[in-house]
């Protein structure tokens, strides 16, 4: 019941945009670290137990302006943290990987390990360092020495967190100061939000800003106060990673060919048709046609996809044997056709080395005799049509599918 009440209180504080006072424990005595396993963004398990290094735990909320500002300090600093493990963990109940990952992409740095779904651990640490207290705001920062003892903590804005890490957790002198002497004078932490003064309490005036997703980068929808900059909510718009045509090959039928488009984002979710328009060109006659997908709404960018319109095929009407040769007759196919291609082989699979090809470059021709073949040998024969078309300024052949295969045995 206590934790539920505290969770409700935290939500109200965030909603009202209250910046709580930063607390440093008076006369704080070192206490043993609590052992919790947190889930990192890459799926690995991160333990808060002893690791041989000092560590800093930063329990944050992705909707907290102070958290964004403070964690943003790590992104902009060049100060190394090789001697200290810094773990930033999403405090919200039910926090999912996607929400934490979106926060990391905007405010994170590879100098920190980001974890999600850490609400239980966050409240446990608060109960340990500040028992029976309900006055709390994010972020909660817990400093732990290499002896696995909590030596200090703060709640709310800690603008000098990088300096405080060096003060509370001297990495170079494990024998000195690593016990967190409670009589040591602590630096003034203040309540500075980075602008020189605390933002006044007021009724937020929100504005929703859409940063459109591009073809390679996520976008976002952000609900932000125009007066104090408090961000009440951020939603990630995942970029369109996969764009596919339903079909990439058609057979000419005298009608316009319009393959449908399927788009999925970088999380594997389908992007609805209302988020893009599709236009087509050169999509009736035999040749290379184009589909242009233009994104709109929360997305931006244009993608071109090509597909092929092939000529109609034909069929062999008669196949007869000749002396060391064969005679082939087929049905005439002149519509959107330049000519024909006959393929013959001693292999039913038309394997290379056993196969020959004859090209007929007039579409009104309907027969051809093929000579100089092996006597008394079984041959497999099939035919297809083709059309010469211009592709990128060069002439190319667009082929139909092959006809059904017929067989014949040559004469002596």
XYZ file of N, CA and C in Angstrom, residues 58-160:
309
model
N 21.119 5.858 -11.072
C 20.256 7.003 -11.355
C 18.887 6.462 -11.756
N 17.927 6.538 -10.840
C 16.568 6.099 -11.151
C 15.813 7.307 -11.711
N 15.395 7.197 -12.975
C 14.804 8.348 -13.660
C 13.420 8.010 -14.197
N 12.711 9.056 -14.602
C 11.427 8.894 -15.288
C 11.541 9.570 -16.650
N 11.112 8.894 -17.694
C 11.253 9.442 -19.040
C 10.389 10.676 -19.270
N 9.436 10.938 -18.369
C 8.610 12.134 -18.493
C 9.085 13.268 -17.611
N 10.263 13.137 -17.025
C 10.776 14.121 -16.058
C 11.774 15.056 -16.738
N 11.482 16.357 -16.699
C 12.373 17.340 -17.326
C 13.732 17.374 -16.635
N 13.730 17.282 -15.293
C 14.996 17.292 -14.554
C 15.872 16.108 -14.941
N 15.231 14.925 -15.130
C 15.987 13.737 -15.524
C 16.639 13.950 -16.887
N 15.886 14.530 -17.807
C 16.402 14.756 -19.154
C 17.586 15.720 -19.129
N 17.450 16.755 -18.324
C 18.533 17.728 -18.247
C 19.776 17.099 -17.621
N 19.581 16.409 -16.511
C 20.718 15.870 -15.766
C 21.435 14.777 -16.556
N 20.665 13.829 -17.112
C 21.293 12.771 -17.880
C 21.887 13.315 -19.174
N 21.331 14.429 -19.663
C 21.905 15.066 -20.832
C 23.312 15.599 -20.579
N 23.641 15.876 -19.290
C 24.988 16.334 -18.956
C 26.030 15.290 -19.335
N 25.681 14.007 -19.144
C 26.623 12.948 -19.482
C 26.855 12.874 -20.987
N 25.846 13.208 -21.765
C 25.966 13.117 -23.215
C 26.908 14.184 -23.751
N 26.946 15.324 -23.094
C 27.737 16.439 -23.592
C 29.131 16.524 -22.979
N 29.393 15.774 -21.922
C 30.683 15.890 -21.244
C 31.713 14.960 -21.849
N 32.953 15.362 -21.764
C 34.052 14.507 -22.223
C 34.747 13.839 -21.047
N 34.258 14.093 -19.829
C 34.889 13.543 -18.639
C 34.733 12.030 -18.612
N 35.844 11.275 -18.513
C 35.743 9.812 -18.538
C 35.146 9.257 -17.247
N 34.447 8.147 -17.375
C 33.871 7.473 -16.214
C 34.326 6.015 -16.192
N 35.570 5.783 -16.631
C 36.068 4.417 -16.725
C 36.174 3.739 -15.366
N 36.369 4.514 -14.308
C 36.564 3.941 -12.980
C 35.279 3.836 -12.184
N 34.173 4.245 -12.758
C 32.899 4.209 -12.046
C 31.825 3.624 -12.972
N 31.027 2.675 -12.487
C 29.888 2.165 -13.248
C 28.693 3.076 -13.002
N 28.130 3.613 -14.068
C 26.953 4.465 -13.948
C 25.770 3.749 -14.599
N 24.710 3.523 -13.824
C 23.542 2.793 -14.294
C 22.322 3.706 -14.202
N 21.676 3.958 -15.341
C 20.449 4.756 -15.376
C 19.278 3.793 -15.578
N 18.294 3.832 -14.657
C 17.199 2.862 -14.694
C 15.850 3.569 -14.681
N 14.979 3.195 -15.617
C 13.629 3.748 -15.713
C 12.819 3.367 -14.484
N 12.291 4.358 -13.749
C 11.612 4.120 -12.477
C 10.119 3.834 -12.647
N 9.538 4.219 -13.780
C 8.088 4.056 -13.934
C 7.669 2.595 -13.841
N 6.549 2.354 -13.177
C 5.999 1.007 -13.162
C 5.569 0.621 -14.565
N 5.891 -0.627 -14.949
C 5.509 -1.123 -16.269
C 6.308 -0.504 -17.402
N 7.444 0.134 -17.087
C 8.254 0.741 -18.143
C 8.721 -0.339 -19.114
N 8.549 -0.091 -20.417
C 8.921 -1.060 -21.427
C 10.224 -0.653 -22.092
N 10.838 -1.636 -22.737
C 12.116 -1.417 -23.389
C 12.032 -0.281 -24.406
N 10.933 -0.264 -25.213
C 10.823 0.726 -26.277
C 10.841 2.152 -25.726
N 10.139 2.372 -24.593
C 10.072 3.716 -24.018
C 11.443 4.147 -23.504
N 12.116 3.235 -22.793
C 13.445 3.553 -22.270
C 14.443 3.737 -23.410
N 14.325 2.921 -24.448
C 15.233 3.017 -25.580
C 15.058 4.345 -26.316
N 13.812 4.807 -26.409
C 13.553 6.098 -27.044
C 14.198 7.224 -26.247
N 14.115 7.130 -24.902
C 14.742 8.121 -24.037
C 16.255 8.086 -24.230
N 16.812 6.878 -24.281
C 18.259 6.723 -24.453
C 18.720 7.325 -25.783
N 17.964 7.079 -26.851
C 18.353 7.590 -28.169
C 18.432 9.112 -28.188
N 17.619 9.778 -27.340
C 17.600 11.233 -27.345
C 18.539 11.836 -26.304
N 18.627 11.191 -25.140
C 19.388 11.799 -24.044
C 20.553 10.934 -23.552
N 20.660 9.707 -24.032
C 21.620 8.762 -23.473
C 23.010 8.870 -24.052
N 23.915 8.096 -23.500
C 25.297 8.019 -23.939
C 25.811 6.630 -23.638
N 26.798 6.177 -24.408
C 27.339 4.842 -24.187
C 28.192 4.769 -22.919
N 28.366 5.912 -22.232
C 29.079 5.891 -20.956
C 28.196 5.379 -19.829
N 26.897 5.292 -20.079
C 25.950 4.817 -19.076
C 25.295 3.532 -19.560
N 24.985 2.656 -18.611
C 24.183 1.479 -18.910
C 22.740 1.808 -18.581
N 21.844 1.687 -19.582
C 20.430 2.011 -19.383
C 19.626 0.732 -19.144
N 18.781 0.761 -18.099
C 17.929 -0.370 -17.754
C 16.479 0.104 -17.690
N 15.548 -0.824 -17.772
C 14.127 -0.475 -17.751
C 13.378 -1.395 -16.791
N 12.170 -0.982 -16.414
C 11.348 -1.795 -15.518
C 11.960 -1.939 -14.138
N 12.564 -0.864 -13.607
C 13.304 -0.947 -12.353
C 12.572 -0.294 -11.191
N 11.248 -0.193 -11.260
C 10.491 0.527 -10.231
C 10.675 -0.089 -8.850
N 10.613 -1.409 -8.757
C 10.740 -2.077 -7.457
C 12.073 -1.751 -6.804
N 13.140 -1.833 -7.601
C 14.467 -1.527 -7.064
C 14.558 -0.064 -6.649
N 13.989 0.835 -7.459
C 14.059 2.261 -7.131
C 13.392 2.579 -5.815
N 12.178 2.044 -5.587
C 11.481 2.308 -4.325
C 12.199 1.646 -3.157
N 12.833 0.488 -3.380
C 13.579 -0.172 -2.310
C 14.759 0.685 -1.863
N 15.451 1.298 -2.817
C 16.572 2.163 -2.457
C 16.079 3.401 -1.710
N 14.947 3.965 -2.140
C 14.404 5.123 -1.445
C 14.033 4.760 -0.008
N 13.412 3.594 0.176
C 13.047 3.162 1.521
C 14.287 2.975 2.394
N 15.383 2.528 1.780
C 16.602 2.273 2.551
C 17.262 3.565 3.015
N 17.340 4.554 2.143
C 18.072 5.777 2.478
C 17.188 6.832 3.118
N 15.867 6.734 2.899
C 14.970 7.762 3.410
C 13.676 7.103 3.905
N 13.780 6.275 4.931
C 12.618 5.510 5.391
C 11.473 6.419 5.853
N 10.240 5.948 5.555
C 9.019 6.620 6.009
C 8.886 8.039 5.482
N 9.552 8.315 4.375
C 9.438 9.659 3.799
C 8.634 9.594 2.510
N 7.739 10.544 2.350
C 6.913 10.582 1.147
C 7.252 11.795 0.276
N 8.238 12.559 0.698
C 8.627 13.740 -0.059
C 9.734 13.334 -1.032
N 9.374 13.194 -2.293
C 10.315 12.596 -3.236
C 9.984 13.034 -4.659
N 11.025 13.249 -5.452
C 10.847 13.487 -6.879
C 12.003 12.863 -7.633
N 11.800 12.590 -8.887
C 12.888 12.039 -9.707
C 13.790 13.172 -10.175
N 15.069 12.864 -10.448
C 15.679 11.553 -10.331
C 16.139 11.235 -8.900
N 16.270 9.945 -8.587
C 16.882 9.482 -7.346
C 18.277 8.987 -7.701
N 19.297 9.570 -7.085
C 20.691 9.221 -7.368
C 21.316 8.607 -6.125
N 21.848 7.402 -6.265
C 22.458 6.691 -5.137
C 23.921 6.446 -5.458
N 24.814 6.910 -4.587
C 26.258 6.764 -4.767
C 26.725 5.582 -3.913
N 27.428 4.630 -4.525
C 27.851 3.408 -3.836
C 29.349 3.233 -4.024
N 30.088 3.026 -2.909
C 31.537 2.887 -3.016
C 31.942 1.470 -3.412
N 33.256 1.265 -3.605
C 33.722 -0.044 -4.054
C 33.593 -1.113 -2.977
N 33.315 -0.682 -1.741
C 33.049 -1.640 -0.675
C 31.571 -2.039 -0.627
N 30.854 -1.619 -1.661
C 29.440 -1.961 -1.800
C 28.589 -1.323 -0.716
N 28.942 -0.082 -0.333
C 28.178 0.657 0.663
C 27.564 1.905 0.032
N 26.316 2.209 0.403
C 25.683 3.453 -0.011
C 26.281 4.574 0.833
N 26.945 5.520 0.187
C 27.623 6.582 0.930
C 26.918 7.931 0.794
N 25.999 8.054 -0.132
C 25.294 9.315 -0.297
C 24.144 9.103 -1.283
N 23.175 10.020 -1.272
C 22.089 9.970 -2.223
C 21.525 11.368 -2.391
N 20.865 11.591 -3.513
C 20.149 12.849 -3.738
C 18.834 12.526 -4.438
N 17.873 13.406 -4.290
C 16.644 13.303 -5.071
C 16.403 14.650 -5.731
N 15.914 14.624 -6.961
C 15.700 15.854 -7.706
C 16.942 16.244 -8.477
N 16.978 17.491 -8.931
C 18.063 17.972 -9.769
C 19.396 17.936 -9.048
N 20.400 17.328 -9.707
C 21.768 17.323 -9.190
C 22.656 17.804 -10.326
N 22.712 19.116 -10.461
C 23.400 19.711 -11.610
C 24.891 19.392 -11.613
N 25.469 19.199 -10.435
C 26.908 18.934 -10.323
C 27.191 17.454 -10.132
